Short mmCIF file of C-alpha atoms in Angstrom, two decimals:
data_model
loop_
_atom_site.label_atom_id
_atom_site.label_comp_id
_atom_site.label_asym_id
_atom_site.label_seq_id
_atom_site.Cartn_x
_atom_site.Cartn_y
_atom_site.Cartn_z
CA LYS Y 1 -13.07 42.88 35.46
CA ALA Y 2 -12.17 46.56 35.58
CA GLY Y 3 -14.39 48.84 37.66
CA VAL Y 4 -15.71 52.28 36.86
CA THR Y 5 -12.81 54.58 36.04
CA GLN Y 6 -12.99 58.31 36.59
CA THR Y 7 -10.36 60.78 35.51
CA PRO Y 8 -8.81 62.89 36.77
CA ARG Y 9 -8.91 61.99 40.49
CA TYR Y 10 -8.16 65.54 41.62
CA LEU Y 11 -8.61 68.88 39.94
CA ILE Y 12 -8.09 72.48 40.98
CA LYS Y 13 -9.73 75.16 38.87
CA THR Y 14 -10.23 78.89 39.11
CA ARG Y 15 -13.65 80.48 39.38
CA GLY Y 16 -15.03 81.24 35.93
CA GLN Y 17 -13.17 78.44 34.18
CA GLN Y 18 -14.77 75.33 32.77
CA VAL Y 19 -13.96 71.70 33.46
CA THR Y 20 -14.58 68.33 31.83
CA LEU Y 21 -14.66 65.10 33.82
CA SER Y 22 -14.50 61.65 32.31
CA CYS Y 23 -16.07 58.32 33.24
CA SER Y 24 -15.48 54.88 31.75
CA PRO Y 25 -18.18 52.43 32.92
CA ILE Y 26 -17.78 48.73 33.45
CA SER Y 27 -17.59 46.92 30.15
CA GLY Y 28 -21.10 46.04 29.02
CA HIS Y 29 -22.80 48.61 31.24
CA ARG Y 30 -24.88 51.01 29.20
CA SER Y 31 -26.33 53.26 31.88
CA VAL Y 32 -24.15 55.98 33.38
CA SER Y 33 -25.25 58.38 36.11
CA TRP Y 34 -23.46 61.35 37.61
CA TYR Y 35 -23.73 62.60 41.19
CA GLN Y 36 -22.34 65.54 43.10
CA GLN Y 37 -21.39 64.92 46.73
CA THR Y 38 -20.82 67.68 49.25
CA PRO Y 39 -20.69 67.50 53.07
CA GLY Y 40 -23.79 69.65 53.41
CA GLN Y 41 -26.05 68.22 50.70
CA GLY Y 42 -24.88 64.64 50.46
CA LEU Y 43 -25.21 62.81 47.15
CA GLN Y 44 -27.26 64.73 44.62
CA PHE Y 45 -28.24 63.39 41.23
CA LEU Y 46 -26.99 65.32 38.21
CA PHE Y 47 -28.04 63.28 35.18
CA GLU Y 48 -28.29 59.82 33.69
CA TYR Y 49 -27.38 58.61 30.22
CA PHE Y 50 -28.43 55.45 28.49
CA SER Y 51 -27.57 54.57 24.91
CA GLU Y 52 -26.11 58.05 24.31
CA THR Y 53 -29.33 59.77 25.39
CA GLN Y 54 -29.92 61.77 28.54
CA ARG Y 55 -32.80 59.99 30.30
CA ASN Y 56 -33.05 61.95 33.53
CA LYS Y 57 -31.76 65.25 34.82
CA GLY Y 58 -31.47 66.53 38.35
CA ASN Y 59 -32.12 70.01 39.64
CA PHE Y 60 -28.86 71.65 38.60
CA PRO Y 61 -28.31 74.78 36.51
CA GLY Y 62 -27.60 74.59 32.80
CA ARG Y 63 -23.89 75.10 33.49
CA PHE Y 64 -23.81 71.40 34.20
CA SER Y 65 -23.99 69.25 31.09
CA GLY Y 66 -22.94 65.83 29.95
CA ARG Y 67 -22.84 63.40 27.13
CA GLN Y 68 -22.36 59.72 26.45
CA PHE Y 69 -20.46 58.18 23.59
CA SER Y 70 -21.24 55.07 21.57
CA ASN Y 71 -18.83 53.03 23.72
CA SER Y 72 -20.83 54.12 26.82
CA ARG Y 73 -18.03 56.32 28.11
CA SER Y 74 -19.39 59.57 29.51
CA GLU Y 75 -18.18 63.07 30.15
CA MET Y 76 -19.64 65.84 32.21
CA ASN Y 77 -18.83 69.49 31.78
CA VAL Y 78 -19.23 72.40 34.14
CA SER Y 79 -18.89 75.86 32.67
CA THR Y 80 -18.31 79.15 34.47
CA LEU Y 81 -17.21 77.47 37.65
CA GLU Y 82 -18.35 78.85 40.99
CA LEU Y 83 -16.84 78.28 44.42
CA GLY Y 84 -19.90 76.23 45.36
CA ASP Y 85 -19.12 73.73 42.63
CA SER Y 86 -16.29 72.35 44.76
CA ALA Y 87 -17.33 68.77 45.43
CA LEU Y 88 -16.67 65.12 44.81
CA TYR Y 89 -18.19 64.17 41.46
CA LEU Y 90 -19.14 60.53 41.21
CA CYS Y 91 -20.00 58.46 38.21
CA ALA Y 92 -21.99 55.23 38.49
CA SER Y 93 -22.80 52.58 35.94
CA SER Y 94 -25.30 49.76 35.73
CA PRO Y 95 -25.99 47.14 33.05
CA ARG Y 96 -29.08 48.98 31.88
CA GLN Y 97 -31.84 51.12 33.20
CA GLY Y 98 -33.80 49.14 35.66
CA ARG Y 99 -34.56 48.86 39.29
CA GLU Y 100 -33.06 45.43 39.81
CA TYR Y 101 -29.52 46.61 39.43
CA GLY Y 102 -27.29 48.19 42.01
CA TYR Y 103 -25.01 50.89 40.75
CA THR Y 104 -21.23 50.51 40.59
CA PHE Y 105 -19.54 53.77 41.47
CA GLY Y 106 -16.15 55.07 40.54
CA SER Y 107 -13.83 56.64 43.11
CA GLY Y 108 -14.81 60.09 41.95
CA THR Y 109 -13.13 63.29 40.86
CA ARG Y 110 -12.42 65.77 43.64
CA LEU Y 111 -12.92 69.24 42.16
CA THR Y 112 -11.73 72.29 44.04
CA VAL Y 113 -12.67 75.72 42.73
CA VAL Y 114 -10.53 78.59 44.02
CA SER T 1 -42.16 66.62 48.68
CA GLN T 2 -40.37 63.29 49.02
CA LYS T 3 -38.04 63.07 51.93
CA ILE T 4 -35.50 60.50 53.15
CA GLU T 5 -34.11 60.54 56.66
CA GLN T 6 -31.45 58.33 58.16
CA ASN T 7 -31.84 58.15 61.90
CA SER T 8 -28.54 59.63 62.96
CA GLU T 9 -25.45 61.13 61.47
CA ALA T 10 -23.20 58.95 63.60
CA LEU T 11 -23.49 55.69 65.49
CA ASN T 12 -20.83 54.16 67.76
CA ILE T 13 -21.05 50.53 68.82
CA GLN T 14 -18.81 47.97 70.47
CA GLU T 15 -17.21 45.26 68.38
CA GLY T 16 -19.31 42.10 68.30
CA LYS T 17 -22.61 43.89 68.83
CA THR T 18 -25.38 44.33 66.25
CA ALA T 19 -25.57 47.72 64.57
CA THR T 20 -29.02 48.89 63.47
CA LEU T 21 -29.39 51.80 61.09
CA THR T 22 -32.72 53.35 60.18
CA CYS T 23 -33.98 54.89 56.97
CA ASN T 24 -37.36 56.65 56.95
CA TYR T 25 -39.09 58.05 53.90
CA THR T 26 -42.13 60.28 53.61
CA ASN T 27 -44.63 61.38 50.99
CA TYR T 28 -44.13 58.45 48.65
CA SER T 29 -43.96 54.68 48.44
CA PRO T 30 -40.82 53.35 46.74
CA ALA T 31 -41.06 50.02 45.00
CA TYR T 32 -37.62 49.07 46.27
CA LEU T 33 -34.75 50.44 48.27
CA GLN T 34 -30.99 49.98 48.05
CA TRP T 35 -28.28 50.22 50.69
CA TYR T 36 -24.71 51.33 50.03
CA ARG T 37 -21.50 51.57 52.01
CA GLN T 38 -19.10 54.47 51.51
CA ASP T 39 -15.56 54.77 52.80
CA PRO T 40 -13.81 58.17 53.03
CA GLY T 41 -12.66 59.44 49.65
CA ARG T 42 -14.29 56.55 47.77
CA GLY T 43 -17.48 56.03 45.85
CA PRO T 44 -20.40 54.15 47.44
CA VAL T 45 -20.45 50.38 47.16
CA PHE T 46 -23.74 48.57 46.56
CA LEU T 47 -24.69 46.16 49.34
CA LEU T 48 -28.32 45.07 49.09
CA LEU T 49 -31.58 45.76 47.28
CA ILE T 50 -34.94 44.98 48.86
CA ARG T 51 -38.27 45.13 47.03
CA GLU T 52 -41.58 46.29 48.47
CA ASN T 53 -42.96 42.75 48.53
CA GLU T 54 -39.96 41.46 50.49
CA LYS T 55 -40.01 41.87 54.23
CA GLU T 56 -36.42 40.89 54.81
CA LYS T 57 -33.21 40.23 52.88
CA ARG T 58 -29.93 38.79 54.12
CA LYS T 59 -26.37 38.71 52.87
CA GLU T 60 -23.77 37.21 55.16
CA ARG T 61 -23.80 39.38 58.32
CA LEU T 62 -26.10 41.96 56.76
CA LYS T 63 -29.87 42.04 57.06
CA VAL T 64 -32.28 44.59 55.63
CA THR T 65 -35.98 44.93 56.38
CA PHE T 66 -38.57 46.98 54.54
CA ASP T 67 -41.78 48.02 56.27
CA THR T 68 -44.05 49.79 53.80
CA THR T 69 -46.60 50.55 56.53
CA LEU T 70 -44.09 52.34 58.73
CA LYS T 71 -42.32 53.72 55.63
CA GLN T 72 -39.07 52.50 57.06
CA SER T 73 -36.11 50.29 56.24
CA LEU T 74 -33.76 48.90 58.86
CA PHE T 75 -30.20 47.84 58.10
CA HIS T 76 -28.53 45.46 60.54
CA ILE T 77 -24.91 44.36 60.79
CA THR T 78 -24.50 41.43 63.17
CA ALA T 79 -21.24 40.57 64.96
CA SER T 80 -19.87 43.95 63.91
CA GLN T 81 -16.16 44.40 63.28
CA PRO T 82 -13.94 47.50 63.13
CA ALA T 83 -13.72 46.92 59.35
CA ASP T 84 -17.46 47.64 59.17
CA SER T 85 -16.76 51.26 60.13
CA ALA T 86 -18.00 53.39 57.23
CA THR T 87 -20.90 55.57 56.18
CA TYR T 88 -24.02 53.67 55.15
CA LEU T 89 -26.48 55.20 52.73
CA CYS T 90 -30.04 54.21 51.94
CA ALA T 91 -31.26 54.90 48.43
CA PRO T 92 -34.84 54.51 47.28
CA PRO T 93 -35.79 55.54 43.76
CA PHE T 94 -36.63 59.17 43.21
CA GLY T 95 -40.30 58.66 42.51
CA ALA T 96 -42.98 56.33 41.26
CA GLY T 97 -41.82 54.57 38.13
CA SER T 98 -38.39 56.15 38.38
CA TYR T 99 -35.17 54.20 38.16
CA GLN T 100 -33.14 57.09 39.44
CA LEU T 101 -31.92 56.76 43.00
CA THR T 102 -32.07 59.43 45.64
CA PHE T 103 -29.68 59.04 48.55
CA GLY T 104 -30.09 59.74 52.22
CA LYS T 105 -27.28 61.68 53.87
CA GLY T 106 -26.00 58.54 55.51
CA THR T 107 -25.13 57.25 58.93
CA LYS T 108 -21.45 57.10 59.90
CA LEU T 109 -20.90 53.88 61.80
CA SER T 110 -17.87 53.46 64.05
CA VAL T 111 -17.20 50.01 65.49
CA ILE T 112 -15.01 50.29 68.56
CA PRO T 113 -12.63 47.40 69.31
#
């Protein structure tokens, strides 16, 4: 079956712009989480959605937002981009919220802010 | 505050040997812990989950232990191969009752032929 699909794979944006990233989870998976990965900070949790509702949020400014649609697809948006937002953004899905499930990650979107 | 530490940023071992990676956590007691593998430019891949009441879990050449007294998990790869070269991440949940994972910074394993 198809894995987690993230689009686009690469993105270059200018400081001050906004960006929207997309994630299609594995069919049947209802939980979608987003992570930011940088060399210095590693993987940091952004937020998690389940059944179109944000269930958890990490320690990121309000410029970072997301949503989930009825088909479980998710988008995240970053407004007023800063140079420090350059990172690999990863989406992960699991069948549902619950500790017994490992997450399936997409290949990520590499965002570069110039 | 909760803290996760993986023993080293990089580990080099000879092909055929057993690689042992360490994950230590402080200031909390996770009910379970997951291990992931990440290759450059790719997302992490789930390998194993171990619960607090399980001392050891195996999957093919992989073995994970979970010592709640020492607050430590060990990840072993036996008969290592160059294809095992990757970064390995431990991921306990963020806090008590939480499903959200928090990741260590990982250990980059290089298996030398």
